[in-house]
mmCIF file of C-alpha atoms and ligand atoms in Angstrom:
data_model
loop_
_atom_site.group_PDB
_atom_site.id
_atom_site.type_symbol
_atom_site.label_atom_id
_atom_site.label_comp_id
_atom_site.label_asym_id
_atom_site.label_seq_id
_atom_site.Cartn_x
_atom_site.Cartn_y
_atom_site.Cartn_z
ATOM 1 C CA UNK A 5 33.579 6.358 -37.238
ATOM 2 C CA UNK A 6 36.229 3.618 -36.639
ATOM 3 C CA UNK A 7 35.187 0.742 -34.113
ATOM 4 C CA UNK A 8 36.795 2.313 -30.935
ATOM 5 C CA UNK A 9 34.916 5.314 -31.449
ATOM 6 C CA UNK A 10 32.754 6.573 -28.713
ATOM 7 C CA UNK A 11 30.610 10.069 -28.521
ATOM 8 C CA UNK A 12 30.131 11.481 -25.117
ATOM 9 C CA UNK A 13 27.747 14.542 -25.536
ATOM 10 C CA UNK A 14 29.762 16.761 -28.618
ATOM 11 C CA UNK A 15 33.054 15.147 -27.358
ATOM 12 C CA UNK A 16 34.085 12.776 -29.976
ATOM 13 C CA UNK A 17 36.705 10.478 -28.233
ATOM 14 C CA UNK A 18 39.044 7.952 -30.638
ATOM 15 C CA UNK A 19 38.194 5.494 -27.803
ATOM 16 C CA UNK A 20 36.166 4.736 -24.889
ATOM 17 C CA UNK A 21 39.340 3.971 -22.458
ATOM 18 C CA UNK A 22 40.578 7.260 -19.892
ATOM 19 C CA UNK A 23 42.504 7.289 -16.425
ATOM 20 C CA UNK A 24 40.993 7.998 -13.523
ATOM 21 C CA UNK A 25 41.726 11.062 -11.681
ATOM 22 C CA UNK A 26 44.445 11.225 -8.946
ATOM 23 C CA UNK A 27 45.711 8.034 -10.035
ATOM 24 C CA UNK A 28 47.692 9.324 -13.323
ATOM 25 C CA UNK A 29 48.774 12.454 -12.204
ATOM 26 C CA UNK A 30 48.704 14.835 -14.709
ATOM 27 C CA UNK A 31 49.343 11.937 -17.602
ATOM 28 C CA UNK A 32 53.125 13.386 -18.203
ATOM 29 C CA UNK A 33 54.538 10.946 -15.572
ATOM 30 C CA UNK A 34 53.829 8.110 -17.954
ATOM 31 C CA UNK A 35 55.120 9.351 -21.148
ATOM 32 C CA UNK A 36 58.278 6.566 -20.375
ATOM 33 C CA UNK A 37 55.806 3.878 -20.621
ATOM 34 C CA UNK A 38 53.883 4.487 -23.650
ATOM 35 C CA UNK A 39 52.416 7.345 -25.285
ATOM 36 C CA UNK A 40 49.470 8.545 -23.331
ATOM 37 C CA UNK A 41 47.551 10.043 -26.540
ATOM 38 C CA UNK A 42 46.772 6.657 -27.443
ATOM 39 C CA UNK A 43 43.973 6.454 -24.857
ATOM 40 C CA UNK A 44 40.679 7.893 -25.236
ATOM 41 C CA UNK A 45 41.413 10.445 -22.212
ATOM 42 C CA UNK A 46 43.372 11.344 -19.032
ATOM 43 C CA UNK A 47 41.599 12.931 -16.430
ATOM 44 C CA UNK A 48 43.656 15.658 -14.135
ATOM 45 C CA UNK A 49 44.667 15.101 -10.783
ATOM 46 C CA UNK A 50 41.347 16.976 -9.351
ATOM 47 C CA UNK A 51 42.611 20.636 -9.957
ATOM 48 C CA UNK A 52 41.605 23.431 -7.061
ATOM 49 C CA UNK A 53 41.581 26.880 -7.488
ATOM 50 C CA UNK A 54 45.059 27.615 -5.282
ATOM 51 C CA UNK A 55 47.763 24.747 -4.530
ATOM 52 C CA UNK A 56 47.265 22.136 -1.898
ATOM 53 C CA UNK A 57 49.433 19.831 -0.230
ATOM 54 C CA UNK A 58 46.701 17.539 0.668
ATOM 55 C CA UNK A 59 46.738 15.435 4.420
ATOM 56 C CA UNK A 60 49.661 14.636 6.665
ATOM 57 C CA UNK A 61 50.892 10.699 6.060
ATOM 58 C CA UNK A 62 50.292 8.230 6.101
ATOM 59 C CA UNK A 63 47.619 8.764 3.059
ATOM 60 C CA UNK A 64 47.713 5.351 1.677
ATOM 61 C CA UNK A 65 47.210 1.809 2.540
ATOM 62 C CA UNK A 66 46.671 -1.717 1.079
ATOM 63 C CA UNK A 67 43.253 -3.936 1.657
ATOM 64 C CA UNK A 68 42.293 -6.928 0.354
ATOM 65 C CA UNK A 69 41.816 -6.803 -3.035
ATOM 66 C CA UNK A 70 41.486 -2.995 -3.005
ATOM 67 C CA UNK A 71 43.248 0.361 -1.624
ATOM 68 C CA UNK A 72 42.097 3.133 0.829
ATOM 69 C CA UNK A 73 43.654 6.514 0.178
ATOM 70 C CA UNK A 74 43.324 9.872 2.136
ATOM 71 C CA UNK A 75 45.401 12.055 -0.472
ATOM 72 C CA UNK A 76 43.275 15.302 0.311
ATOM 73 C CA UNK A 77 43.405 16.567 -2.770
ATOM 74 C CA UNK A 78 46.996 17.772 -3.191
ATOM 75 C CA UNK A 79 47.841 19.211 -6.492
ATOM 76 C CA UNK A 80 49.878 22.047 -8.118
ATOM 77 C CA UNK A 81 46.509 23.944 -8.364
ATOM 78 C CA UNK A 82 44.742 25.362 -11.465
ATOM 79 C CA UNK A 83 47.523 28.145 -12.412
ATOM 80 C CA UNK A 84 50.793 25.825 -12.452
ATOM 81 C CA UNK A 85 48.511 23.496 -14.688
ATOM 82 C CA UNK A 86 47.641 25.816 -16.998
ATOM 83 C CA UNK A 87 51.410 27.125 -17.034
ATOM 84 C CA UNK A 88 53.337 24.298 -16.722
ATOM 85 C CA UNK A 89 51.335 20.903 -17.989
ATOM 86 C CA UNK A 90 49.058 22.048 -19.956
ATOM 87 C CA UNK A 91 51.015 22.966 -22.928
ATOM 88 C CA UNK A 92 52.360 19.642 -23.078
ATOM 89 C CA UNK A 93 49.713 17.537 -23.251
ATOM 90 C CA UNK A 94 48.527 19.928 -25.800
ATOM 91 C CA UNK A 95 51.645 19.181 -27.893
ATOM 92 C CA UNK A 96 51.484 15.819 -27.201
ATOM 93 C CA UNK A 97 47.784 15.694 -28.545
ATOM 94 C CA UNK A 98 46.236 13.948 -25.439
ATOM 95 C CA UNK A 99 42.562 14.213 -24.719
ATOM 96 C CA UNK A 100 42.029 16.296 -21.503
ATOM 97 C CA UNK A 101 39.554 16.221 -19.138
ATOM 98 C CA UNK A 102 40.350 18.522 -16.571
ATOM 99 C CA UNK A 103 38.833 17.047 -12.972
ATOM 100 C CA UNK A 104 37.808 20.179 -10.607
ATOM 101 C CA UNK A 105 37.246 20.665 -6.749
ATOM 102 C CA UNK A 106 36.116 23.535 -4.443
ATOM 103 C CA UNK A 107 34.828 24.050 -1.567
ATOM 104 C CA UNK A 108 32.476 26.374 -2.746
ATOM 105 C CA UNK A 109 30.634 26.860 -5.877
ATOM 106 C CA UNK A 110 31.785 30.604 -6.985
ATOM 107 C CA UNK A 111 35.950 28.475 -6.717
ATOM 108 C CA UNK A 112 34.369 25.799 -8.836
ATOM 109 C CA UNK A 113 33.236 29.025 -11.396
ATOM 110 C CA UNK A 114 36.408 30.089 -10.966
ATOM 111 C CA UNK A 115 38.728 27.045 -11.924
ATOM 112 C CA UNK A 116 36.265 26.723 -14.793
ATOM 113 C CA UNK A 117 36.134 30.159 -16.027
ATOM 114 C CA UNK A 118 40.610 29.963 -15.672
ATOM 115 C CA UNK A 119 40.328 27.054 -17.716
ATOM 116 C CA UNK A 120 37.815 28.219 -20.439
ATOM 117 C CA UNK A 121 40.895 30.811 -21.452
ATOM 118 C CA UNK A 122 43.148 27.833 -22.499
ATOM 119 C CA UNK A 123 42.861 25.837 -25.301
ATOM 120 C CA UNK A 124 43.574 21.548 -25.141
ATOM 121 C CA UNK A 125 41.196 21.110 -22.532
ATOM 122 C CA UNK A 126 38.827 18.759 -23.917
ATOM 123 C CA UNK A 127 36.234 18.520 -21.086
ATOM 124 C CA UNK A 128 35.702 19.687 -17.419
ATOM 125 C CA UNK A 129 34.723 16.564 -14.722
ATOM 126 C CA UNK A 130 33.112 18.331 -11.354
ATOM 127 C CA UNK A 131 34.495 16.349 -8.015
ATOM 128 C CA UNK A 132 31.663 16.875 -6.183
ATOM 129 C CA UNK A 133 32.374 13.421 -4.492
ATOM 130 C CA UNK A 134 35.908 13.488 -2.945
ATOM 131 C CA UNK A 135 35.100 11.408 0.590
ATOM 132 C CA UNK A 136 38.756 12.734 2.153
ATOM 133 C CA UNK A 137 38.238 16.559 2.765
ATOM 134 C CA UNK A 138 36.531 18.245 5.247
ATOM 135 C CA UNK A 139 34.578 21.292 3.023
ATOM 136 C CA UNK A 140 33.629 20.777 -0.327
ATOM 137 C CA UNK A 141 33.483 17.102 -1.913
ATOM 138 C CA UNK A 142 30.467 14.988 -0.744
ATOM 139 C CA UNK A 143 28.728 17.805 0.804
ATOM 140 C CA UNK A 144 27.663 18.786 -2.786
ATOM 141 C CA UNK A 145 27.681 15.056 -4.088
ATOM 142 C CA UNK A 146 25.386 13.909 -1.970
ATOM 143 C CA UNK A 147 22.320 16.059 -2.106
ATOM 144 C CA UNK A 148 20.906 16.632 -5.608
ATOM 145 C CA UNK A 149 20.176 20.379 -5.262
ATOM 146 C CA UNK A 150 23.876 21.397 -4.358
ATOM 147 C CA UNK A 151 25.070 19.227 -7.050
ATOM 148 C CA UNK A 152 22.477 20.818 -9.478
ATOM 149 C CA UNK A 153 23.774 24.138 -8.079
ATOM 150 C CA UNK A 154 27.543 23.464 -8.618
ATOM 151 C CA UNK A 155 26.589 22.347 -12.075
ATOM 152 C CA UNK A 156 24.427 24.719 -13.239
ATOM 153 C CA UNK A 157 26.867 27.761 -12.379
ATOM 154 C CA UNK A 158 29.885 26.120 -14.223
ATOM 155 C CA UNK A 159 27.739 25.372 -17.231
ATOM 156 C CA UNK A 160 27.324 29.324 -17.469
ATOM 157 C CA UNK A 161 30.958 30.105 -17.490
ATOM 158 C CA UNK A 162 31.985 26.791 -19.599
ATOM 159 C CA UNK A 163 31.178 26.076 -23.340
ATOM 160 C CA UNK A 164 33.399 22.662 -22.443
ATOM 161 C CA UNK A 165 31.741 19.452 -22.143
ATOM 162 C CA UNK A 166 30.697 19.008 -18.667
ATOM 163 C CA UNK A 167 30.909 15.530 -16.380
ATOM 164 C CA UNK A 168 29.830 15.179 -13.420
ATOM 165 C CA UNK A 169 31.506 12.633 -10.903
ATOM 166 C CA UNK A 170 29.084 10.799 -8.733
ATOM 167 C CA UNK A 171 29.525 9.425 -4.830
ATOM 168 C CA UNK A 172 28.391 6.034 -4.098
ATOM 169 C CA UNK A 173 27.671 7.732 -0.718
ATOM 170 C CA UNK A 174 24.568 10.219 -1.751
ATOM 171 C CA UNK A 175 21.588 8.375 -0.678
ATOM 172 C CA UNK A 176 19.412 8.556 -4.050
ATOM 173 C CA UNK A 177 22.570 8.898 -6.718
ATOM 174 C CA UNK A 178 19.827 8.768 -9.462
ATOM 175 C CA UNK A 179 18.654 11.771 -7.872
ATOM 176 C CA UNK A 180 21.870 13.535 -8.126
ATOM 177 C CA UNK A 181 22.585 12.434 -11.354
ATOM 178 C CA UNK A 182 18.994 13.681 -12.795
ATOM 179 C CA UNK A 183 19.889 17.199 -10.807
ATOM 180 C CA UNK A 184 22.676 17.341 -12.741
ATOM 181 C CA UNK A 185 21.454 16.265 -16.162
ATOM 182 C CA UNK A 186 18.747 18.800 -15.899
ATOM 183 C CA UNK A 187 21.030 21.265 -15.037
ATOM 184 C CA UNK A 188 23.199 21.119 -18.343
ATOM 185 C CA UNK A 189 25.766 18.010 -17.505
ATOM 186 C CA UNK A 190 26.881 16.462 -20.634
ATOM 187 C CA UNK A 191 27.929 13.442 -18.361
ATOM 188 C CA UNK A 192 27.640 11.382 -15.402
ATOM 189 C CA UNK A 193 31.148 9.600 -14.451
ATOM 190 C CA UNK A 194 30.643 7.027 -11.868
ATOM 191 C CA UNK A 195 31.954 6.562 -9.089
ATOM 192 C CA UNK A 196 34.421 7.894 -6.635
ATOM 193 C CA UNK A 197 35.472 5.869 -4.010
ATOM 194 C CA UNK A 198 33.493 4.842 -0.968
ATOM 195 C CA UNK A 199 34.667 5.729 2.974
ATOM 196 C CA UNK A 200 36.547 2.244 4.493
ATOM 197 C CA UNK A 201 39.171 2.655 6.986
ATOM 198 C CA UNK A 202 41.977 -0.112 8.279
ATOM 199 C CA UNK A 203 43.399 -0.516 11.331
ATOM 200 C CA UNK A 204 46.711 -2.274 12.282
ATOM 201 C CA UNK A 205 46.214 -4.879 14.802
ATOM 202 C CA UNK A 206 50.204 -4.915 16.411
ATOM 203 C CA UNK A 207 49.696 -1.293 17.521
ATOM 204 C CA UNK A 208 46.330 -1.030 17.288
ATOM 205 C CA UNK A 209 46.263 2.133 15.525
ATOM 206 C CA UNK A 210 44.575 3.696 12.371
ATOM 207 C CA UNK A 211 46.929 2.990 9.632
ATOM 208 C CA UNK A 212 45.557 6.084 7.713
ATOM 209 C CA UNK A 213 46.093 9.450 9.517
ATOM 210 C CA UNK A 214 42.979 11.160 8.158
ATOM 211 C CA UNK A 215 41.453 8.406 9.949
ATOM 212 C CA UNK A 216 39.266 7.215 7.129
ATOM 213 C CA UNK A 217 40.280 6.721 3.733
ATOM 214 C CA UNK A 218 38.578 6.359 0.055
ATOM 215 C CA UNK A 219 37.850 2.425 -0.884
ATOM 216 C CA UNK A 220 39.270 1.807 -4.646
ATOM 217 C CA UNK A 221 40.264 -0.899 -7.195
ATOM 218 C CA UNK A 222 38.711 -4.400 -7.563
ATOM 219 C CA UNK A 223 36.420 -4.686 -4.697
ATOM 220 C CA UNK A 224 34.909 -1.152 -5.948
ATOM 221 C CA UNK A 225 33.903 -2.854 -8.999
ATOM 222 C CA UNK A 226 30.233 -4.785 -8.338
ATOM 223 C CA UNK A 227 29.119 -2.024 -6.627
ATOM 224 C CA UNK A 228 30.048 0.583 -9.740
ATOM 225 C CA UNK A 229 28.411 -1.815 -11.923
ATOM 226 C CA UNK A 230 25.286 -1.484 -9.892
ATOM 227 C CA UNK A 231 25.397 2.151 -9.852
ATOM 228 C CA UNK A 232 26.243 2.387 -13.749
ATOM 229 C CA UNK A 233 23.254 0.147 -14.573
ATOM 230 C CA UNK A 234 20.855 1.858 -12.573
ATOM 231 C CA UNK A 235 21.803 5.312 -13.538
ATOM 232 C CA UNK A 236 21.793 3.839 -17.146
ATOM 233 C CA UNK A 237 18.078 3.080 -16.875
ATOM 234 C CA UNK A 238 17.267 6.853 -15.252
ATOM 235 C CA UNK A 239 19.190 8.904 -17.381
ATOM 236 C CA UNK A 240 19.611 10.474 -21.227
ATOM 237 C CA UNK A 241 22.971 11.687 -20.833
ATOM 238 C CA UNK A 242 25.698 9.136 -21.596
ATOM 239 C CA UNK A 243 28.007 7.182 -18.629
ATOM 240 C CA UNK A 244 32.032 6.582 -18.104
ATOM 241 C CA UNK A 245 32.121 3.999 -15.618
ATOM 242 C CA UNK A 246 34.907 4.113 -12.744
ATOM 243 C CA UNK A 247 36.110 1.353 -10.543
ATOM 244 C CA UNK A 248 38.383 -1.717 -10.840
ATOM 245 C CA UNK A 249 38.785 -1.385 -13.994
ATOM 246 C CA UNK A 250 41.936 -3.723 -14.977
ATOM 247 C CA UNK A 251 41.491 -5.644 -17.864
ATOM 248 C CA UNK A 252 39.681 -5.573 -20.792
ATOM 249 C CA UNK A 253 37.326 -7.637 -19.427
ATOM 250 C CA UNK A 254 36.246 -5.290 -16.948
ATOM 251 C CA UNK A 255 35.886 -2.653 -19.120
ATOM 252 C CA UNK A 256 33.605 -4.584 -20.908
ATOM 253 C CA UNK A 257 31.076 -5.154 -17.981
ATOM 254 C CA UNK A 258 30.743 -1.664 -17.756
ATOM 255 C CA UNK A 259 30.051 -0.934 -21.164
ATOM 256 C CA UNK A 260 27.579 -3.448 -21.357
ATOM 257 C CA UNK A 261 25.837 -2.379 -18.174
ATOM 258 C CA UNK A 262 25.575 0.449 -20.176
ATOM 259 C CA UNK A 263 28.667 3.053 -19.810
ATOM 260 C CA UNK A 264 29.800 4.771 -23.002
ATOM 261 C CA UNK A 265 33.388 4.805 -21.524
ATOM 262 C CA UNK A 266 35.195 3.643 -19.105
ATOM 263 C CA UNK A 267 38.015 5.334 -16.860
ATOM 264 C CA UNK A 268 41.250 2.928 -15.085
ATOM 265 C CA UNK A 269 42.294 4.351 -11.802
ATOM 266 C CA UNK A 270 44.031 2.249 -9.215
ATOM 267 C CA UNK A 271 45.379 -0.488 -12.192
ATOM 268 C CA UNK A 272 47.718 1.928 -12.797
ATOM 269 C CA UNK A 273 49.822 2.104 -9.724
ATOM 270 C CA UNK A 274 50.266 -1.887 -9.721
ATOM 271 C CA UNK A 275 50.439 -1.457 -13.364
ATOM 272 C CA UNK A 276 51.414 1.406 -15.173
ATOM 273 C CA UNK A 277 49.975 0.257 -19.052
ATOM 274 C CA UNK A 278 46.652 -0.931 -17.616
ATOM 275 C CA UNK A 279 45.112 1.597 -19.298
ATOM 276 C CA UNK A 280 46.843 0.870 -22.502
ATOM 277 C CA UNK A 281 46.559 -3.061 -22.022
ATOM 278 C CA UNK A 282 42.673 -2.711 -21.580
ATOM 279 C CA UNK A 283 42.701 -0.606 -24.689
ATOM 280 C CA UNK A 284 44.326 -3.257 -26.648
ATOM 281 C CA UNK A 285 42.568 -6.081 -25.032
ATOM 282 C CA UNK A 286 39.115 -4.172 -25.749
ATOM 283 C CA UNK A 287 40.160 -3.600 -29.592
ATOM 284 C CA UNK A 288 41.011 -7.469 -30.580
ATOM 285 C CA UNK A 289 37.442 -8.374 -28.607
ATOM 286 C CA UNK A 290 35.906 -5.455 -30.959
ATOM 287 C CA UNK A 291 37.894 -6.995 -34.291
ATOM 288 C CA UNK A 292 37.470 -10.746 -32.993
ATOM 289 C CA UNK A 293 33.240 -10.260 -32.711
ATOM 290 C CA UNK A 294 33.012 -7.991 -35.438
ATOM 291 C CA UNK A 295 31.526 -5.130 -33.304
ATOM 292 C CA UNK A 296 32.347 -1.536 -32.512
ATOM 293 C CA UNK A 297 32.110 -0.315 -29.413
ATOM 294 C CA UNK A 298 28.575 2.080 -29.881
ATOM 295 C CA UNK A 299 27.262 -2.117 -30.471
ATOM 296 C CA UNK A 300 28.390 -3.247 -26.857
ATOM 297 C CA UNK A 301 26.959 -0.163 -24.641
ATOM 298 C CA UNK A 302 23.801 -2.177 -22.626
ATOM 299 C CA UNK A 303 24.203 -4.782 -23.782
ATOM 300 C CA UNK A 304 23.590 -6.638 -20.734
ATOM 301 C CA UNK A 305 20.873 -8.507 -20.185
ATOM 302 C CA UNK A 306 18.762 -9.365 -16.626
ATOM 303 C CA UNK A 307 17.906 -12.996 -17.840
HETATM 304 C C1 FMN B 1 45.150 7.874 -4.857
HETATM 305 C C2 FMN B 1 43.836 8.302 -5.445
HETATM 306 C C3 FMN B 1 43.580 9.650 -5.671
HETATM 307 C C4 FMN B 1 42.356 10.063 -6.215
HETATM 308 N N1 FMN B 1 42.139 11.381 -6.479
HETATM 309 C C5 FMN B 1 40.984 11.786 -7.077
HETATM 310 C C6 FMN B 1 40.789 13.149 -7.439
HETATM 311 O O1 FMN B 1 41.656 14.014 -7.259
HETATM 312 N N2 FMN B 1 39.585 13.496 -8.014
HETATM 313 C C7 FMN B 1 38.618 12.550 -8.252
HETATM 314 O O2 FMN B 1 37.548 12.911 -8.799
HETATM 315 N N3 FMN B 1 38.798 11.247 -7.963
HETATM 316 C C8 FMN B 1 39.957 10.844 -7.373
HETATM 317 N N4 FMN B 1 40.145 9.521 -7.081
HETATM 318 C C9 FMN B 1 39.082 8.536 -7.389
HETATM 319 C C10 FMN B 1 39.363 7.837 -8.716
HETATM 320 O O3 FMN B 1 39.389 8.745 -9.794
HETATM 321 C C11 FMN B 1 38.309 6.731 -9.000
HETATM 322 O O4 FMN B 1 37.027 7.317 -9.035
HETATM 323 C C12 FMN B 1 38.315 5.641 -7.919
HETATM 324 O O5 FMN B 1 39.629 5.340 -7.497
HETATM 325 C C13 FMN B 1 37.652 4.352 -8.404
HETATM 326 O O6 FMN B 1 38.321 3.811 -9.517
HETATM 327 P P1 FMN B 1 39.422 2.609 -9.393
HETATM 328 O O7 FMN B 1 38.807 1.544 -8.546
HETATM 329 O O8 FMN B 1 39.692 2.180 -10.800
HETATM 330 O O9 FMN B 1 40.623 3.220 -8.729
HETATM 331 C C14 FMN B 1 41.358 9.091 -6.528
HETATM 332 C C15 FMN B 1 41.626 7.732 -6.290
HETATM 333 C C16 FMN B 1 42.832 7.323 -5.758
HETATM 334 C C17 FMN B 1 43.075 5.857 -5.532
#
């Protein structure tokens, strides 16, 4: 294994570094920037079973030190991938981890099983924590026996490695996580965003129009670390840890709180090579100390 290497269930990945879904689109909008199967992954713009255009605008706003978005889930749904991105990024050679969303679980059985006919999909992430629909998303993510359910039916149809992408909303996330472990998950990606909303004072109106929006980037980041660690001490089942990831630096608190991986999602639209620049960053720390990156997961210590 080289130093970057990182195993997450049967999934060998060259290393530990995706994007985040909905914040890379489908990975082919970057190609002009640098060559995307450099990374250890892209995860899909969450894929649903038909086309959606998502919410009305406005769908995105600036906070401090952070971003609320209300996208709703618009994507060219699972067929047009399959048709017309997928065999791309398969000649391309890019990792794929195709991110997945229903509102019920026989659609989430039935994106999977459309999937399981193609060939360059590399792993299937469950969004069972999307805060900015109104069916489907944290309904399942926050109570451990839907989750469990979701999972467990798309582990019959998929021989795929299986994540599953936690809320920091459900009320016992170890829970959840455990639900799904049991059930067959072959990993835990944490988190989605968390429910803010922004108003703007001249006209006193809500500057998102789904009202509320998903909080992401930097301020995201202490309380993923949180989750990651705990979920790291309650769980066998490796961890990609989501949320402000920028730097290299950042990466590396996750993986010593004890993710395996680690996925950059909002970085990219103030930056589009953070991923690539954490990648690099993360590789001269791993040459500079010596160390590969199986040495740094947990490595953090309480005292
Ligand atoms: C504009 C936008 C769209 C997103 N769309 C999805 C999505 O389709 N599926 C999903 O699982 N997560 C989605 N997310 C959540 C991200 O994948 C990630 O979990 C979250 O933004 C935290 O990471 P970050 O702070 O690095 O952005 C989206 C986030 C943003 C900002």
């Amino acid at each position: 294994m080289s130093r970057l290497q990182v195993k997450i269930g049967e999934l060998l990945l060259h290393n530990p570094v995706l994007t985040a879904s909905g914040t890379f689109g489908y990975g082919l909008e970057y190609e002009d920037f640098f060559d995307v199967a450099e990374l250890g992954g892209i995860c899909t713009k969450g894929l649903s079973l038909l086309p959606r255009a998502g919410n009305p605008p406005e769908r995105i706003c600036e906070t401090p030190a952070s971003m609320l978005n209300a996208i709703g889930l618009a994507n060219v749904g699972v067929e047009a991938f399959c048709t017309d991105k997928l065999p791309i990024l398969r000649q391309r050679g890019v990792t794929v981890v195709a991110n997945i969303f229903a509102s019920s679980t026989s659609d989430f059985v039935a994106i999977a099983e459309r999937l399981e006919r193609e060939d360059g999909v590399h792993a299937i992430e469950l969004n069972v924590s999307c805060p900015n629909v109104t069916h489907g998303g944290l309904e399942f993510g926050k109570d451990p026996k839907l989750a469990a359910q979701v999972t467990a039916a798309v582990r019959r149809v998929t021989r795929r490695p299986l994540w599953v992408k936690m809320s920091p909303e459900a009320g016992d996330i170890v829970a959840v996580a455990r639900a799904c472990e049991d059930e067959g998950a072959d990993a835990i990606t944490a988190i989605n965003t968390i429910r803010g909303m922004s108003i703007d004072v001249g006209s006193a109106r809500l500057r998102l129009a789904n009202r509320t929006g998903g909080l992401s980037g930097p301020a995201l980041r202490p309380i993923a670390l949180r989750i990651v660690w705990e979920l790291a001490a309650a769980i066998r089942i490796p961890i990609i840890g989501i949320g402000g990831v920028a730097t290299a630096r950042d990466a590396l608190e996750f993986l010593f709180a004890g993710a395996s991986a680690v996925q950059v999602g909002t970085a990219s639209f103030s930056d589009p090579l953070a991923a690539k620049k954490v990648l690099t960053g993360l590789r001269a720390y791993c040459e500079d100390q010596d160390l590969s990156v199986a040495d740094l997961i947990g490595r953090a210590r309480a005292t």
